[in-house]
Tab-separated table of C-alpha atoms and ligand atoms in Angstrom:
chain	number	residue	atom	x	y	z
A	28	MET	CA	29.382	11.755	-11.603
A	29	THR	CA	32.138	12.214	-9.051
A	30	LEU	CA	29.981	11.497	-5.997
A	31	ALA	CA	29.902	7.811	-5.096
A	32	LEU	CA	26.114	7.536	-4.907
A	33	ILE	CA	24.368	4.212	-5.631
A	34	PRO	CA	21.772	4.124	-7.055
A	35	ARG	CA	22.655	7.101	-9.235
A	36	PRO	CA	20.116	9.898	-8.611
A	37	LEU	CA	18.040	11.356	-11.421
A	38	ALA	CA	19.569	14.841	-11.244
A	39	VAL	CA	22.752	15.847	-9.455
A	40	HIS	CA	24.166	19.358	-9.528
A	41	GLU	CA	27.482	19.561	-7.690
A	42	LEU	CA	28.368	22.872	-6.032
A	43	PRO	CA	31.531	24.246	-4.471
A	44	GLY	CA	32.047	23.955	-0.724
A	45	THR	CA	31.105	21.581	2.040
A	46	PHE	CA	28.675	21.372	4.928
A	47	ARG	CA	29.957	20.151	8.298
A	48	LEU	CA	28.072	18.419	11.095
A	49	THR	CA	29.203	19.883	14.423
A	50	ALA	CA	28.365	19.766	18.109
A	51	GLU	CA	25.888	22.593	17.409
A	52	SER	CA	24.127	20.746	14.604
A	53	ALA	CA	20.476	19.834	15.084
A	54	ILE	CA	17.783	18.152	13.016
A	55	ALA	CA	14.897	20.517	12.383
A	56	ALA	CA	11.619	18.683	11.924
A	57	PRO	CA	9.081	21.469	12.448
A	58	GLY	CA	5.522	20.221	12.415
A	59	LEU	CA	6.452	16.626	11.578
A	60	THR	CA	4.479	13.820	13.198
A	61	GLY	CA	4.068	10.075	12.741
A	62	ASP	CA	6.195	8.334	10.137
A	63	ALA	CA	7.863	11.529	8.903
A	64	LEU	CA	8.997	12.431	12.415
A	65	ARG	CA	10.203	8.881	12.829
A	66	VAL	CA	12.405	9.266	9.739
A	67	ALA	CA	13.955	12.437	11.199
A	68	GLU	CA	14.614	10.571	14.427
A	69	TYR	CA	16.064	7.602	12.545
A	70	LEU	CA	18.463	9.986	10.803
A	71	ALA	CA	19.529	11.552	14.096
A	72	ALA	CA	19.834	8.236	15.930
A	73	SER	CA	21.907	6.607	13.206
A	74	LEU	CA	24.295	9.587	13.011
A	75	ARG	CA	24.701	9.914	16.774
A	76	VAL	CA	26.389	6.525	17.129
A	77	PRO	CA	29.448	7.063	14.923
A	78	THR	CA	29.693	10.859	15.350
A	79	GLY	CA	29.061	11.099	19.063
A	80	LEU	CA	27.306	14.412	18.334
A	81	PRO	CA	24.115	15.253	20.259
A	82	LEU	CA	22.046	16.028	17.114
A	83	PRO	CA	18.771	16.850	18.861
A	84	VAL	CA	15.563	16.666	16.832
A	85	GLY	CA	13.370	19.752	17.282
A	86	GLU	CA	11.864	22.848	15.707
A	87	ASP	CA	15.140	24.425	14.608
A	88	GLY	CA	18.452	23.247	13.252
A	89	ASP	CA	20.875	23.262	10.358
A	90	VAL	CA	19.567	19.958	8.939
A	91	LEU	CA	15.969	20.522	7.858
A	92	VAL	CA	13.700	17.548	7.205
A	93	ALA	CA	10.391	18.672	5.714
A	94	LEU	CA	7.280	17.327	4.040
A	95	ASP	CA	6.593	19.136	0.785
A	96	PRO	CA	3.742	17.878	-1.444
A	97	SER	CA	5.248	19.554	-4.520
A	98	VAL	CA	8.219	17.144	-4.510
A	99	GLY	CA	6.059	14.141	-5.315
A	100	GLU	CA	4.133	15.385	-8.301
A	101	ALA	CA	5.883	13.324	-10.985
A	102	ALA	CA	5.742	9.541	-11.434
A	103	GLY	CA	7.449	7.678	-8.627
A	104	GLY	CA	6.295	10.516	-6.395
A	105	ASP	CA	5.858	8.512	-3.212
A	106	GLU	CA	9.570	7.834	-3.118
A	107	ALA	CA	10.778	11.105	-4.641
A	108	TYR	CA	12.897	13.509	-2.627
A	109	ALA	CA	14.918	16.681	-3.044
A	110	LEU	CA	18.162	17.158	-1.143
A	111	THR	CA	20.135	20.377	-1.030
A	112	ILE	CA	23.464	20.567	0.742
A	113	ALA	CA	24.636	24.160	1.188
A	114	THR	CA	27.614	25.287	3.279
A	115	GLU	CA	25.468	26.203	6.301
A	116	THR	CA	22.391	24.024	5.867
A	117	VAL	CA	21.072	20.696	4.651
A	118	THR	CA	17.503	20.586	3.344
A	119	LEU	CA	15.712	17.304	2.681
A	120	ARG	CA	12.199	17.527	1.281
A	121	ALA	CA	9.719	14.895	0.105
A	122	ALA	CA	5.971	14.509	-0.244
A	123	THR	CA	5.925	11.415	1.954
A	124	ALA	CA	7.798	9.881	4.858
A	125	GLN	CA	8.948	7.208	2.441
A	126	GLY	CA	10.506	9.812	0.166
A	127	LEU	CA	12.278	11.335	3.169
A	128	PHE	CA	13.630	7.908	4.074
A	129	ARG	CA	15.067	7.372	0.582
A	130	GLY	CA	16.651	10.823	0.777
A	131	VAL	CA	18.197	10.026	4.160
A	132	GLN	CA	20.045	7.140	2.491
A	133	THR	CA	21.511	9.542	-0.061
A	134	LEU	CA	22.620	11.889	2.707
A	135	ARG	CA	24.292	8.983	4.519
A	136	GLN	CA	26.184	8.051	1.354
A	137	LEU	CA	27.411	11.651	1.049
A	138	LEU	CA	28.892	11.495	4.556
A	139	PRO	CA	32.275	9.789	5.106
A	140	ALA	CA	32.205	5.971	5.155
A	141	ALA	CA	32.862	6.067	8.901
A	142	VAL	CA	29.201	7.010	9.285
A	143	GLU	CA	28.468	3.313	8.718
A	144	ASP	CA	30.395	2.310	11.807
A	145	GLY	CA	28.416	0.728	14.606
A	146	ALA	CA	30.579	2.420	17.244
A	147	LEU	CA	31.926	5.882	17.996
A	148	VAL	CA	34.564	6.966	15.459
A	149	ALA	CA	37.002	9.424	16.997
A	150	ALA	CA	38.591	12.171	14.906
A	151	ALA	CA	36.475	11.887	11.810
A	152	ASP	CA	35.529	14.963	9.828
A	153	TRP	CA	31.771	14.856	9.266
A	154	THR	CA	31.611	16.879	6.085
A	155	VAL	CA	29.289	16.600	3.113
A	156	PRO	CA	29.997	18.049	-0.355
A	157	CYS	CA	27.584	20.759	-1.451
A	158	VAL	CA	25.133	19.468	-4.030
A	159	GLU	CA	21.554	19.728	-5.234
A	160	ILE	CA	19.804	16.443	-5.897
A	161	ALA	CA	16.326	15.764	-7.274
A	162	ASP	CA	15.537	12.088	-7.333
A	163	ARG	CA	12.853	9.473	-7.819
A	164	PRO	CA	12.805	5.791	-8.834
A	165	ARG	CA	12.198	4.357	-12.271
A	166	PHE	CA	10.474	1.158	-11.020
A	167	GLY	CA	8.077	0.872	-8.100
A	168	TYR	CA	9.039	-2.743	-7.304
A	169	ARG	CA	12.681	-3.172	-6.330
A	170	SER	CA	13.107	-6.405	-4.478
A	171	ALA	CA	15.601	-8.845	-3.094
A	172	MET	CA	14.805	-12.439	-2.227
A	173	LEU	CA	16.288	-14.552	0.523
A	174	ASP	CA	15.785	-18.322	0.486
A	175	VAL	CA	15.499	-19.230	4.170
A	176	ALA	CA	14.383	-22.779	3.351
A	177	ARG	CA	17.558	-24.378	1.938
A	178	HIS	CA	19.457	-22.864	4.843
A	179	PHE	CA	17.665	-21.117	7.669
A	180	PHE	CA	18.698	-17.558	8.533
A	181	PRO	CA	17.687	-16.317	11.998
A	182	VAL	CA	16.011	-12.955	12.607
A	183	PRO	CA	19.223	-10.914	13.215
A	184	ASP	CA	20.640	-12.105	9.857
A	185	VAL	CA	17.528	-11.023	8.014
A	186	LYS	CA	17.604	-7.635	9.756
A	187	ARG	CA	21.186	-7.240	8.615
A	188	LEU	CA	20.076	-7.880	5.046
A	189	ILE	CA	17.159	-5.451	5.440
A	190	ASP	CA	19.635	-2.740	6.494
A	191	ALA	CA	21.620	-3.330	3.311
A	192	LEU	CA	18.450	-3.192	1.223
A	193	ALA	CA	17.423	0.060	2.881
A	194	ALA	CA	20.817	1.642	2.158
A	195	TYR	CA	20.359	0.907	-1.539
A	196	LYS	CA	16.710	2.016	-1.682
A	197	PHE	CA	15.118	-1.395	-2.243
A	198	ASN	CA	11.459	-1.465	-1.231
A	199	HIS	CA	10.504	-5.166	-1.164
A	200	LEU	CA	11.947	-8.220	0.580
A	201	HIS	CA	10.736	-11.575	-0.736
A	202	LEU	CA	11.183	-14.437	1.735
A	203	HIS	CA	11.166	-17.966	0.265
A	204	LEU	CA	9.672	-19.604	3.348
A	205	SER	CA	9.210	-23.229	2.363
A	206	ASP	CA	10.926	-25.814	0.225
A	207	ASP	CA	11.819	-29.497	0.196
A	208	GLN	CA	14.439	-28.870	2.887
A	209	GLY	CA	12.265	-27.131	5.453
A	210	TRP	CA	9.141	-25.232	6.439
A	211	ARG	CA	10.213	-21.949	8.027
A	212	ILE	CA	7.090	-20.074	9.130
A	213	GLU	CA	4.702	-20.860	11.942
A	214	ILE	CA	1.172	-21.327	10.574
A	215	PRO	CA	-1.248	-21.279	13.516
A	216	SER	CA	-3.904	-23.437	11.844
A	217	ARG	CA	-1.274	-25.998	10.773
A	218	PRO	CA	1.151	-26.378	13.686
A	219	GLU	CA	2.510	-29.690	12.362
A	220	LEU	CA	4.364	-27.827	9.618
A	221	THR	CA	6.919	-26.277	11.921
A	222	ALA	CA	6.681	-29.046	14.534
A	223	LYS	CA	7.651	-31.751	12.051
A	224	ALA	CA	9.272	-30.075	9.073
A	225	SER	CA	11.569	-27.261	10.194
A	226	GLY	CA	14.380	-29.103	11.973
A	227	PHE	CA	16.668	-29.790	9.020
A	228	GLN	CA	18.211	-28.031	6.030
A	229	VAL	CA	20.755	-28.585	3.249
A	230	GLY	CA	23.802	-30.444	4.524
A	231	GLU	CA	24.398	-30.264	8.232
A	232	GLY	CA	22.543	-28.014	10.573
A	233	ALA	CA	19.384	-27.899	12.590
A	234	GLY	CA	17.298	-25.619	10.359
A	235	GLY	CA	14.785	-23.518	12.212
A	236	PHE	CA	11.682	-21.417	11.654
A	237	TYR	CA	10.141	-18.033	12.398
A	238	THR	CA	7.479	-17.934	15.050
A	239	GLN	CA	4.584	-15.581	14.374
A	240	ALA	CA	6.291	-13.094	16.691
A	241	ASP	CA	9.601	-13.424	14.787
A	242	TYR	CA	7.834	-12.818	11.509
A	243	ALA	CA	5.962	-9.818	12.913
A	244	GLU	CA	9.295	-8.434	14.120
A	245	LEU	CA	10.828	-8.804	10.648
A	246	VAL	CA	7.793	-7.278	8.962
A	247	SER	CA	7.894	-4.278	11.260
A	248	TYR	CA	11.686	-3.859	11.033
A	249	ALA	CA	11.297	-3.819	7.255
A	250	ALA	CA	8.285	-1.489	7.396
A	251	ASP	CA	10.286	0.978	9.500
A	252	ARG	CA	12.617	1.104	6.486
A	253	PHE	CA	9.730	1.338	3.999
A	254	ILE	CA	10.334	-2.198	2.784
A	255	THR	CA	7.375	-4.521	2.173
A	256	VAL	CA	7.783	-8.190	3.026
A	257	VAL	CA	6.509	-10.553	0.312
A	258	PRO	CA	6.086	-14.055	1.760
A	259	GLU	CA	6.352	-17.108	-0.477
A	260	VAL	CA	5.032	-20.544	0.251
A	261	ASP	CA	6.021	-22.595	-2.778
A	262	VAL	CA	3.357	-24.971	-4.189
A	263	PRO	CA	2.589	-27.472	-5.625
A	264	GLY	CA	6.256	-28.497	-5.942
A	265	HIS	CA	9.108	-27.893	-3.495
A	266	THR	CA	6.816	-29.378	-0.853
A	267	ASN	CA	8.694	-32.363	0.567
A	268	ALA	CA	8.868	-30.648	3.973
A	269	ALA	CA	5.139	-29.865	3.976
A	270	LEU	CA	4.486	-33.500	3.108
A	271	LEU	CA	6.527	-34.677	6.053
A	272	ALA	CA	3.944	-32.923	8.218
A	273	TYR	CA	0.941	-33.889	6.062
A	274	PRO	CA	1.895	-37.049	4.093
A	275	GLU	CA	-1.717	-37.578	3.038
A	276	LEU	CA	-1.435	-34.543	0.725
A	277	GLY	CA	1.202	-36.180	-1.471
A	278	LEU	CA	0.920	-38.482	-4.457
A	279	LYS	CA	0.158	-42.077	-3.528
A	280	ASP	CA	3.668	-43.491	-3.674
A	281	TYR	CA	5.593	-40.481	-2.397
A	282	GLN	CA	7.701	-41.053	0.725
A	283	PRO	CA	8.440	-37.735	2.437
A	284	ARG	CA	11.761	-37.607	4.285
A	285	GLN	CA	14.181	-35.226	5.955
A	286	TYR	CA	15.738	-33.989	2.754
A	287	ARG	CA	19.190	-32.383	2.995
A	288	GLY	CA	20.076	-32.466	-0.703
A	289	THR	CA	19.652	-29.873	-3.448
A	290	ASP	CA	17.695	-31.618	-6.194
A	291	VAL	CA	14.466	-30.034	-7.378
A	292	GLY	CA	11.260	-31.106	-9.090
A	293	PHE	CA	10.555	-34.358	-7.236
A	294	SER	CA	7.818	-33.326	-4.785
A	295	THR	CA	4.252	-32.160	-5.245
A	296	LEU	CA	0.959	-31.728	-3.467
A	297	ASP	CA	-1.741	-33.929	-4.982
A	298	PRO	CA	-3.998	-31.818	-7.239
A	299	ASP	CA	-6.689	-34.513	-7.085
A	300	ASN	CA	-7.068	-34.507	-3.319
A	301	GLU	CA	-9.608	-31.985	-1.983
A	302	ALA	CA	-7.670	-31.854	1.294
A	303	THR	CA	-4.862	-30.150	-0.638
A	304	TYR	CA	-7.083	-27.120	-1.221
A	305	THR	CA	-8.223	-26.985	2.404
A	306	PHE	CA	-4.539	-26.964	3.308
A	307	LEU	CA	-3.901	-24.082	0.908
A	308	ALA	CA	-6.837	-22.099	2.287
A	309	ASP	CA	-5.463	-22.520	5.811
A	310	VAL	CA	-1.872	-21.667	4.929
A	311	PHE	CA	-2.603	-18.743	2.604
A	312	GLY	CA	-5.266	-17.436	4.985
A	313	ASP	CA	-2.924	-17.398	7.987
A	314	LEU	CA	-0.022	-16.018	5.999
A	315	ALA	CA	-2.173	-13.246	4.555
A	316	ALA	CA	-3.432	-12.356	8.035
A	317	MET	CA	0.155	-12.131	9.307
A	318	THR	CA	1.309	-10.028	6.357
A	319	PRO	CA	0.343	-6.351	6.095
A	320	GLY	CA	1.809	-5.987	2.567
A	321	PRO	CA	-0.334	-6.468	-0.539
A	322	TYR	CA	1.413	-9.543	-2.009
A	323	LEU	CA	1.382	-13.296	-1.556
A	324	HIS	CA	3.820	-15.442	-3.591
A	325	LEU	CA	2.666	-19.001	-4.259
A	326	GLY	CA	5.739	-20.272	-6.076
A	327	GLY	CA	4.581	-22.572	-8.856
A	328	ASP	CA	8.052	-23.499	-10.129
A	329	GLU	CA	9.761	-26.748	-10.995
A	330	VAL	CA	7.378	-29.671	-10.787
A	331	ASP	CA	8.603	-32.755	-12.656
A	332	VAL	CA	5.968	-35.092	-11.351
A	333	LEU	CA	2.709	-33.602	-12.710
A	334	ASP	CA	1.536	-33.370	-16.291
A	335	GLN	CA	0.638	-29.955	-17.701
A	336	GLU	CA	-3.104	-30.510	-17.302
A	337	ALA	CA	-2.865	-31.386	-13.594
A	338	PHE	CA	-0.316	-28.631	-12.973
A	339	GLY	CA	-2.551	-26.031	-14.608
A	340	ARG	CA	-5.634	-27.240	-12.785
A	341	PHE	CA	-3.802	-27.051	-9.460
A	342	LEU	CA	-2.428	-23.578	-10.094
A	343	ARG	CA	-5.719	-22.086	-11.215
A	344	ARG	CA	-7.333	-23.204	-7.967
A	345	ALA	CA	-4.348	-22.260	-5.846
A	346	ALA	CA	-4.317	-18.779	-7.390
A	347	GLU	CA	-8.034	-18.416	-6.692
A	348	ILE	CA	-7.584	-19.448	-3.060
A	349	ALA	CA	-4.637	-17.097	-2.622
A	350	ALA	CA	-6.520	-14.219	-4.259
A	351	ALA	CA	-9.493	-14.827	-1.952
A	352	THR	CA	-7.312	-13.603	0.920
A	353	GLY	CA	-7.434	-10.163	-0.695
A	354	LYS	CA	-3.768	-10.181	-1.678
A	355	THR	CA	-2.244	-9.734	-5.105
A	356	VAL	CA	-0.828	-13.104	-6.098
A	357	ILE	CA	2.656	-13.603	-7.524
A	358	GLY	CA	3.964	-16.803	-9.099
A	359	TRP	CA	7.160	-17.897	-10.852
A	360	GLU	CA	7.220	-17.792	-14.651
A	361	GLU	CA	5.787	-21.310	-15.057
A	362	ILE	CA	2.378	-19.940	-14.080
A	363	VAL	CA	1.911	-18.118	-17.400
A	364	ALA	CA	1.286	-21.421	-19.202
A	365	SER	CA	-1.111	-22.701	-16.559
A	366	GLY	CA	-4.153	-20.602	-17.374
A	367	VAL	CA	-4.130	-18.478	-14.226
A	368	PRO	CA	-5.822	-15.069	-14.641
A	369	ALA	CA	-3.748	-12.115	-15.812
A	370	GLU	CA	-4.100	-10.473	-12.384
A	371	VAL	CA	-1.502	-12.915	-11.136
A	372	VAL	CA	1.892	-11.248	-11.325
A	373	ALA	CA	4.396	-13.434	-13.162
A	374	GLN	CA	7.999	-13.507	-12.023
A	375	TYR	CA	10.406	-14.217	-14.864
A	376	TRP	CA	13.491	-16.185	-13.846
A	377	GLY	CA	14.854	-17.411	-17.158
A	378	ARG	CA	14.774	-21.086	-16.461
A	379	ASN	CA	15.186	-21.779	-20.161
A	380	HIS	CA	18.598	-20.213	-20.003
A	381	GLY	CA	20.339	-23.207	-18.543
A	382	ARG	CA	17.947	-25.086	-16.287
A	383	GLN	CA	16.340	-27.528	-18.689
A	384	THR	CA	15.851	-30.461	-16.382
A	385	VAL	CA	12.270	-29.874	-15.319
A	386	GLU	CA	8.766	-29.720	-16.811
A	387	HIS	CA	6.389	-26.840	-17.525
A	388	GLY	CA	8.971	-24.385	-18.793
A	389	VAL	CA	7.915	-21.282	-20.652
A	390	SER	CA	9.978	-19.740	-23.405
A	391	ASP	CA	10.859	-16.049	-23.417
A	392	ASP	CA	8.346	-15.626	-26.257
A	393	GLU	CA	5.569	-17.206	-24.225
A	394	PHE	CA	6.397	-14.979	-21.277
A	395	ARG	CA	6.371	-11.892	-23.508
A	396	ASP	CA	3.012	-12.957	-24.957
A	397	ALA	CA	1.546	-13.272	-21.473
A	398	VAL	CA	2.728	-9.759	-20.667
A	399	ALA	CA	1.290	-8.481	-23.959
A	400	LYS	CA	-2.041	-10.034	-22.929
A	401	GLY	CA	-2.100	-8.098	-19.668
A	402	ALA	CA	0.048	-9.909	-17.101
A	403	SER	CA	2.338	-7.804	-14.949
A	404	ALA	CA	5.907	-8.915	-14.561
A	405	ILE	CA	8.666	-8.932	-12.022
A	406	VAL	CA	11.904	-9.570	-13.842
A	407	SER	CA	14.684	-11.615	-12.274
A	408	PRO	CA	16.717	-13.382	-14.959
A	409	ALA	CA	19.103	-15.844	-13.344
A	410	SER	CA	21.763	-14.872	-15.889
A	411	HIS	CA	21.905	-11.359	-14.408
A	412	SER	CA	19.986	-11.053	-11.175
A	413	TYR	CA	20.552	-14.346	-9.361
A	414	LEU	CA	22.883	-13.590	-6.501
A	415	ASP	CA	23.567	-17.308	-6.084
A	416	MET	CA	25.267	-17.668	-9.463
A	417	GLN	CA	29.054	-17.861	-9.115
A	418	TYR	CA	31.127	-14.845	-10.110
A	419	GLY	CA	33.493	-17.099	-12.024
A	420	PRO	CA	35.247	-20.461	-11.907
A	421	ASP	CA	37.005	-19.717	-8.613
A	422	SER	CA	33.914	-18.697	-6.611
A	423	PRO	CA	33.860	-20.714	-3.393
A	424	PHE	CA	30.073	-20.386	-3.175
A	425	GLY	CA	27.245	-20.402	-5.646
A	426	LEU	CA	25.839	-22.390	-8.548
A	427	ASP	CA	26.508	-21.975	-12.261
A	428	TRP	CA	23.491	-23.426	-14.050
A	429	SER	CA	22.806	-20.088	-15.727
A	430	GLY	CA	26.487	-19.325	-16.257
A	431	TYR	CA	28.732	-17.093	-14.226
A	432	VAL	CA	27.434	-13.671	-13.238
A	433	PRO	CA	30.358	-11.282	-12.881
A	434	VAL	CA	29.780	-7.919	-11.212
A	435	ARG	CA	29.540	-6.093	-14.514
A	436	GLN	CA	26.864	-8.488	-15.814
A	437	ALA	CA	24.836	-7.934	-12.644
A	438	TYR	CA	24.823	-4.227	-13.517
A	439	GLU	CA	24.511	-4.171	-17.302
A	440	TRP	CA	20.960	-5.349	-17.774
A	441	ASP	CA	17.503	-3.883	-17.850
A	442	PRO	CA	14.154	-5.420	-16.904
A	443	VAL	CA	12.266	-3.924	-19.855
A	444	GLY	CA	15.135	-4.298	-22.301
A	445	TYR	CA	15.660	-7.884	-21.216
A	446	LEU	CA	12.119	-8.921	-22.057
A	447	GLY	CA	12.217	-7.086	-25.378
A	448	GLU	CA	9.010	-5.804	-26.941
A	449	VAL	CA	6.817	-5.289	-23.888
A	450	GLU	CA	4.918	-2.315	-22.596
A	451	ALA	CA	7.101	-0.748	-19.940
A	452	GLU	CA	4.088	-0.153	-17.637
A	453	ARG	CA	3.527	-3.895	-17.349
A	454	VAL	CA	6.951	-4.331	-15.807
A	455	LEU	CA	6.594	-3.687	-12.086
A	456	GLY	CA	10.314	-3.964	-11.540
A	457	LEU	CA	13.000	-6.427	-10.627
A	458	GLU	CA	14.299	-8.794	-8.032
A	459	ALA	CA	17.800	-9.878	-7.043
A	460	ALA	CA	17.377	-13.415	-5.710
A	461	LEU	CA	19.620	-15.291	-3.326
A	462	TRP	CA	18.990	-19.036	-3.276
A	463	THR	CA	20.926	-20.593	-0.454
A	464	GLU	CA	21.820	-24.158	-1.427
A	465	THR	CA	25.533	-23.253	-1.161
A	466	VAL	CA	25.596	-20.704	1.662
A	467	ALA	CA	24.904	-21.532	5.304
A	468	THR	CA	25.685	-18.270	7.106
A	469	MET	CA	25.131	-14.562	6.529
A	470	THR	CA	28.890	-14.115	6.112
A	471	GLU	CA	28.853	-16.595	3.235
A	472	ALA	CA	25.671	-15.059	1.849
A	473	GLU	CA	27.260	-11.591	1.898
A	474	TYR	CA	30.089	-12.872	-0.260
A	475	LEU	CA	27.523	-13.464	-3.000
A	476	ILE	CA	25.426	-10.374	-2.214
A	477	PHE	CA	28.294	-7.859	-2.300
A	478	PRO	CA	29.326	-6.305	-4.582
A	479	ARG	CA	26.446	-7.353	-6.872
A	480	LEU	CA	23.417	-6.103	-4.935
A	481	PRO	CA	24.097	-2.372	-5.528
A	482	GLY	CA	24.050	-2.975	-9.309
A	483	HIS	CA	20.489	-4.259	-9.116
A	484	ALA	CA	19.588	-1.291	-6.936
A	485	GLU	CA	20.758	1.019	-9.696
A	486	VAL	CA	19.035	-1.012	-12.427
A	487	GLY	CA	15.785	-0.706	-10.478
A	488	TRP	CA	16.025	2.912	-9.369
A	489	SER	CA	18.008	4.857	-11.953
A	490	SER	CA	17.440	5.603	-15.626
A	491	VAL	CA	18.180	2.980	-18.244
A	492	HIS	CA	21.565	4.567	-18.960
A	493	ARG	CA	24.471	2.331	-17.830
A	494	ASP	CA	28.056	3.459	-17.719
A	495	TRP	CA	30.234	0.691	-16.315
A	496	ALA	CA	33.368	2.828	-15.929
A	497	ASP	CA	31.479	5.442	-13.928
A	498	TYR	CA	29.540	2.842	-11.924
A	499	ARG	CA	32.669	0.836	-11.152
A	500	THR	CA	34.361	3.885	-9.628
A	501	ARG	CA	31.359	4.580	-7.429
A	502	LEU	CA	31.009	0.917	-6.455
A	503	ALA	CA	34.676	0.629	-5.541
A	504	ALA	CA	34.226	3.450	-3.044
A	505	HIS	CA	31.462	1.537	-1.251
A	506	ALA	CA	33.836	-1.163	-0.002
A	507	GLU	CA	34.857	1.156	2.821
A	508	ARG	CA	31.204	1.351	3.885
A	509	TRP	CA	30.801	-2.443	3.950
A	510	GLU	CA	34.017	-2.685	5.943
A	511	ALA	CA	32.711	-0.132	8.439
A	512	GLN	CA	29.545	-2.237	8.726
A	513	GLY	CA	31.621	-5.383	9.224
A	514	ARG	CA	30.250	-7.016	6.096
A	515	ASN	CA	31.849	-9.702	3.997
A	516	TYR	CA	32.173	-9.102	0.253
A	517	PHE	CA	33.941	-10.515	-2.790
A	518	ARG	CA	36.781	-8.182	-3.708
A	519	ALA	CA	36.240	-8.670	-7.446
A	520	PRO	CA	39.296	-7.856	-9.606
A	521	GLU	CA	36.983	-6.263	-12.208
A	522	VAL	CA	36.113	-3.603	-9.582
A	523	TRP	CA	39.235	-3.363	-7.426
A	524	ALA	CA	42.007	-3.988	-9.915
A	525	ALA	CA	44.601	-6.222	-8.297
B	619	TNX	C1	15.854	-22.378	-9.548
B	619	TNX	S1	14.298	-19.845	-9.544
B	619	TNX	C2	14.887	-22.447	-8.564
B	619	TNX	C3	15.282	-22.710	-7.191
B	619	TNX	C4	16.758	-22.942	-7.051
B	619	TNX	C5	17.504	-21.973	-7.943
B	619	TNX	C6	18.986	-22.055	-7.812
B	619	TNX	C7	13.237	-20.850	-9.153
B	619	TNX	C8	11.889	-20.395	-9.230
B	619	TNX	N1	13.585	-22.104	-8.799
B	619	TNX	O1	14.556	-23.802	-6.663
B	619	TNX	O2	17.115	-22.737	-5.724
B	619	TNX	O3	17.160	-22.217	-9.281
B	619	TNX	O4	19.614	-21.077	-8.567
């Protein structure tokens, strides 16, 4: 494919000629209301800034945005779209507003990189190559995770990440909201959590937390981009911060403290204290009420200080309490050995591939068995999809417990293929996860995110076919877009030959 589109669309038919946006151009959105009209307006508003063109949204115009139920008939229909660029007109059709939004991202990528600029760009030529595209995603769950607990990232940083996710057609954002180093979300029934346990983080720095209003703002910013926020409160382990607020919920001899290190596995809620479960009901209940999306992530990873019986007993009750909120529960891979019901979605992270220092691990075979018995899976193997793994020995940021993850390795993998013999329908999709032990700012985070994030976008959206040479050429062309957006990225020699 010669067009630098990521993720690669299902069907692309390139045609001769170009379309040009001009001072006479207008967005036609006849009959659109609600979310679909909002998408047309989002398109116009985002193009007006760099182009300086008026681009009114109305009944008529050379850029038609239209709802068309026939576009969404196949699988993946809610996000399917059809985009036709002819010399005089652009036509974007989808069955849903969400499909239109995904198509808008493709149209943006067909425009010159200057379209990504946050200010007026003089003397650019706003042309688009003629093409017919029919597109829809392979997986319905395409997620990125941001750990805001090890280092806190304020609302504008998260919005910046959400914009990147939207550009690459991700549809979920998982926020890791609590860990040993801080509690980052205001829980109205448990105000001590943020009052006592949010003011620190890894290394230096004051930490922070999202108020309910901050969280609502993030949820709605994401929803405007058809991205669902998946909140995670990690239990029973990774709870040193929670225990600083509620020390009575810990094991007898545990001394909670302001923890600024990066060890794992040392903290836990006490499974034998009834107050633990009252705490969970309060926290999960409030979080569920604040979260319009269907998922609640309860963590469940890395507990060194409980035996398997106590760990399983805790998780079965925790899962029940979380499910009672009406949400679909997600837990890290360790949950498959804990006897939680198959309705709990298991998130594979491949701890066995390098991280052998903690208890309750599951082997790949055990994970596969759980999926064969009916569990659904989100697949995020550290060896491919962890954005916090170093690119190589010279990476200034990142960890290496699962080995280095060069750009090519972050592209050449497949969620179903990775697990092996599993029914494809049980695999909801994938996640690219950024743990933030080693990055304190969005600029540092972006160094790890780019250029690897687009590879996961393609793995999640496009067919199983991978062609590194073709992908690399398309990826290389995206650097100009990140530069126009003012983003940091690692200029990997495997992509931009020195
Ligand atoms: C493993 S992945 C963890 C995190 C660390 C991460 C660092 C998972 C469920 N647990 O606590 O931050 O490795 O790569």
